[in-house]
PDB file of C-alpha atoms in Angstrom:
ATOM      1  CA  UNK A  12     119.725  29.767 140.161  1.00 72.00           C
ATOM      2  CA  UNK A  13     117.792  30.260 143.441  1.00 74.00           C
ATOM      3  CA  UNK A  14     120.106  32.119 146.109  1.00 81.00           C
ATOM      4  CA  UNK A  15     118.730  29.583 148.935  1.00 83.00           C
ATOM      5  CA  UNK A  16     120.445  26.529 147.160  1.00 80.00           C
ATOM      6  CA  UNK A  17     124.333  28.714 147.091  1.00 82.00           C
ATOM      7  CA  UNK A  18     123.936  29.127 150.649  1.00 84.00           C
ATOM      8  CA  UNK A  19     122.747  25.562 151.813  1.00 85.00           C
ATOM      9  CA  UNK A  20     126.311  24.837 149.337  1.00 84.00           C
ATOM     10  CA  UNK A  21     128.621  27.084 151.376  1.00 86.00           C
ATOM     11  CA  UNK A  22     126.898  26.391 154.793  1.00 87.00           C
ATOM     12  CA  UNK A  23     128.164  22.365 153.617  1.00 83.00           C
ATOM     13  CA  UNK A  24     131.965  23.748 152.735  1.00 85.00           C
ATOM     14  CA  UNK A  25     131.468  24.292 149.203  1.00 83.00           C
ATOM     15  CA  UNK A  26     134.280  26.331 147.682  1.00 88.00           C
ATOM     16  CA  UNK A  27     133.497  28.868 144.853  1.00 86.00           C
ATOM     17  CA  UNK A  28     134.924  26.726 142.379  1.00 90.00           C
ATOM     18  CA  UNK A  29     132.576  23.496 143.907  1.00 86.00           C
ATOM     19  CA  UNK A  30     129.690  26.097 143.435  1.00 86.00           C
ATOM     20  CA  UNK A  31     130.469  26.580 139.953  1.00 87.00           C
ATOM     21  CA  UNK A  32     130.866  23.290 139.244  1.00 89.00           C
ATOM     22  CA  UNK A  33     128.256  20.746 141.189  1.00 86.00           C
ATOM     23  CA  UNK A  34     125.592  23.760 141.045  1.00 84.00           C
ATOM     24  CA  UNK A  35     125.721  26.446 138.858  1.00 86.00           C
ATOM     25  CA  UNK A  36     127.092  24.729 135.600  1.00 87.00           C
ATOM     26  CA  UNK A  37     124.767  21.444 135.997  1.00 85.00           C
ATOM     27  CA  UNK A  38     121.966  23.515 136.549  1.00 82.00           C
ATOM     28  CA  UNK A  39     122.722  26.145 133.735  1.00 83.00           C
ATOM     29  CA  UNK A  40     123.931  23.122 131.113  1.00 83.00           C
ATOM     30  CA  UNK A  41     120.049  23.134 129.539  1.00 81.00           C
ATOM     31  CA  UNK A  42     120.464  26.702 128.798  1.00 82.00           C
ATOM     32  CA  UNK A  43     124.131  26.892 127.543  1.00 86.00           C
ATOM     33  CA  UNK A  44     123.457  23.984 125.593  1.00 86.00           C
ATOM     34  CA  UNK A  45     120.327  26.129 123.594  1.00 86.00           C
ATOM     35  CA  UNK A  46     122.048  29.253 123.222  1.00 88.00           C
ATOM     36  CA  UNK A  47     125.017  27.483 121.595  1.00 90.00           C
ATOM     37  CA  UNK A  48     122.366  25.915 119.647  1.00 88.00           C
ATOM     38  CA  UNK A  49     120.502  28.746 118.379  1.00 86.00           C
ATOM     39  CA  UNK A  50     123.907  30.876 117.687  1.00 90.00           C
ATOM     40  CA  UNK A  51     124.565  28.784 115.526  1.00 89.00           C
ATOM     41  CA  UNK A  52     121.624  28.094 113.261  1.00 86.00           C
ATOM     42  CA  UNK A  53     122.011  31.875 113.510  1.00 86.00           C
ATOM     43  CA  UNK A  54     125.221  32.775 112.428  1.00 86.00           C
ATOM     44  CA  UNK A  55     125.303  29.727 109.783  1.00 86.00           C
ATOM     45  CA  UNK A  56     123.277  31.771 107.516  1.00 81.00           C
ATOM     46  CA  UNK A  57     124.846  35.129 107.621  1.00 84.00           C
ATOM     47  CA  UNK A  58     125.582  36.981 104.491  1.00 83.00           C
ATOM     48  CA  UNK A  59     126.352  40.517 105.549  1.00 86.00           C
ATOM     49  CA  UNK A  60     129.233  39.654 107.357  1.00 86.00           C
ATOM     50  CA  UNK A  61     131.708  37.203 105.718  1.00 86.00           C
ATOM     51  CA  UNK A  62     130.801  39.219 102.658  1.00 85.00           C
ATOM     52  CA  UNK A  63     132.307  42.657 104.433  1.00 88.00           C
ATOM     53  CA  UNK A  64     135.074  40.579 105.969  1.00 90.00           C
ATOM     54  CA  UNK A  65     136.379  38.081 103.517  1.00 87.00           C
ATOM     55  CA  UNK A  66     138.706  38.995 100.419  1.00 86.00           C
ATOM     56  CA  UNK A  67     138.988  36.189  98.498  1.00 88.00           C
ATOM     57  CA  UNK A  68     136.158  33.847  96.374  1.00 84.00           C
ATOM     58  CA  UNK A  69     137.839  30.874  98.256  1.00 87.00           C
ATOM     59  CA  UNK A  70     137.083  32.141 101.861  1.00 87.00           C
ATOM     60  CA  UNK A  71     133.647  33.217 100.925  1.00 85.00           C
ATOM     61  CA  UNK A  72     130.774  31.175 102.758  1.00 84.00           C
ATOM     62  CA  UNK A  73     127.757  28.817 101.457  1.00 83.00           C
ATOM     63  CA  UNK A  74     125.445  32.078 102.050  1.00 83.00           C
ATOM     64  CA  UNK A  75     128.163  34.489 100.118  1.00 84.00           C
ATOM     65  CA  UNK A  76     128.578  32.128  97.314  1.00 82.00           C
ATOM     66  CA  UNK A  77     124.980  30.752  96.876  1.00 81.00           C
ATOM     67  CA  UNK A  78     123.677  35.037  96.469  1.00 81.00           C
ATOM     68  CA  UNK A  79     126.261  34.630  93.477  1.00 79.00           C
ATOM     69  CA  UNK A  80     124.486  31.954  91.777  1.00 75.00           C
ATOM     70  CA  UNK A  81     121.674  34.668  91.474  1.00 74.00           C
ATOM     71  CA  UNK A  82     123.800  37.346  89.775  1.00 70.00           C
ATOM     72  CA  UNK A  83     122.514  38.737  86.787  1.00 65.00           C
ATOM     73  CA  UNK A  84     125.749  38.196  85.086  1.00 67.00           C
ATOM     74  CA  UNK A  85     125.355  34.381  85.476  1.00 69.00           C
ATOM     75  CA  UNK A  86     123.319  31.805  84.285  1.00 73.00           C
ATOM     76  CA  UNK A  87     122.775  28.677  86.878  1.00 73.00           C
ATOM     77  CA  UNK A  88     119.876  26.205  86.473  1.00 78.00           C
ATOM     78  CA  UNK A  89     117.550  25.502  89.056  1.00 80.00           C
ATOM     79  CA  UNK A  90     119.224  21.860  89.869  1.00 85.00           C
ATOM     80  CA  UNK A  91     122.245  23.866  91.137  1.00 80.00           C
ATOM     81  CA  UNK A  92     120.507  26.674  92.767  1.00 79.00           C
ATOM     82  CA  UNK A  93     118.456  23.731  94.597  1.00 84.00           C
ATOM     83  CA  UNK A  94     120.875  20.899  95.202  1.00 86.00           C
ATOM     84  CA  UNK A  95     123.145  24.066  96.846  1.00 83.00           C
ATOM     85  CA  UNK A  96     120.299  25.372  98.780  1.00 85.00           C
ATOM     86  CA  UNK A  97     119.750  21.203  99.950  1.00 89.00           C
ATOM     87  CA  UNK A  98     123.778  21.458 100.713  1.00 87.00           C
ATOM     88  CA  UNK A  99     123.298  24.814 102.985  1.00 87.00           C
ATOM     89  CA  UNK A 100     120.420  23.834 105.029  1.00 89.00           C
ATOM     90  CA  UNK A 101     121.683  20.181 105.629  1.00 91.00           C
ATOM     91  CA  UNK A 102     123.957  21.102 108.372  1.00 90.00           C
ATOM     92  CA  UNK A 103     121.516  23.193 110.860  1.00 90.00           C
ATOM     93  CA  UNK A 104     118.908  20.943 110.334  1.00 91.00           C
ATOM     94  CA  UNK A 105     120.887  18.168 111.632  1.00 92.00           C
ATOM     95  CA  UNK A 106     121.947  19.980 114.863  1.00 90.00           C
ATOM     96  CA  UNK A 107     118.467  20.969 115.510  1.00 89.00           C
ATOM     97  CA  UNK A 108     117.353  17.260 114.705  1.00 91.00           C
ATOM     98  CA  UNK A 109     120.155  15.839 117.071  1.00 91.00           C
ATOM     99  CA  UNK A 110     119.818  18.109 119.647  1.00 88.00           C
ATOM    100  CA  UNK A 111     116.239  19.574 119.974  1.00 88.00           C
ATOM    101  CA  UNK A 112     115.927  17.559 123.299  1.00 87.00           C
ATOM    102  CA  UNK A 113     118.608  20.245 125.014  1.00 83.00           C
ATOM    103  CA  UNK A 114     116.615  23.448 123.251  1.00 82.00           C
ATOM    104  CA  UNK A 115     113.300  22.083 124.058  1.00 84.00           C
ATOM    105  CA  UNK A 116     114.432  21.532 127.789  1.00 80.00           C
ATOM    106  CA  UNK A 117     116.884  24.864 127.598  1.00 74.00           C
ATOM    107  CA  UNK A 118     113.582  26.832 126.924  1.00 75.00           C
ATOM    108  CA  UNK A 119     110.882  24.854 129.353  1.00 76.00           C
ATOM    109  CA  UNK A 120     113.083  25.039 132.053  1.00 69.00           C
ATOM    110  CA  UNK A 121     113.668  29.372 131.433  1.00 62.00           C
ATOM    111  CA  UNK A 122     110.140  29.891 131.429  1.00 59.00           C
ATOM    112  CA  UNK A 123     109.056  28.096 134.671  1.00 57.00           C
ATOM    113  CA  UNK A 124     109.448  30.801 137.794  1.00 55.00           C
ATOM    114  CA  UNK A 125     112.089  30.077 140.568  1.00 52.00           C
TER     115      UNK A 125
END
């Protein structure tokens, strides 16, 4: 956020919290928006991590408990393995579909110079 457009804001009155608000958070929504985005299509497939911190099979996550259809002391068909792999990736693909305007903007609008 260019330093020239805080000042012109104070030299009007603007009060730190009108700063924040009419400047910095409008301008910084894009980018908010796409890391939110991209946190979460991250963290949604972790495995390392709810498998370190959970202690119960009913807390486990759709990562944790899909590696356990692979175990070699189970048997699961493919039409499981598939249908939950369908199941896992259903829910980042639809934020990404929904919201790829905000990423695609988030990430046009960090590369351009100030």
């Amino acid at each position: 956020i260019p330093i020239e457009l805080l000042d012109a804001a104070r030299i009007d009155g603007a009060s730190h919290f009108a700063l924040y608000w009419r400047i910095v958070l409008p301008l910084s929504r894009n980018a908010l928006i796409t890391i939110s985005i991209l946190s979460f299509i991250a963290a949604w497939g972790n495995y390392i991590w709810p498998l370190v911190i959970t202690t119960k099979p009913e807390w486990y996550t759709i990562s944790v408990t899909m590696a356990q259809f692979f175990g070699f002391q189970t048997y699961t068909t493919i039409e499981v393995v598939m249908a939950s792999a369908l199941l896992a990736a259903f829910p980042p693909l639809v934020v990404y579909v929904f919201l790829q305007r905000y990423i695609i903007e988030g990430i046009a609008v960090a590369g351009l110079k100030g």
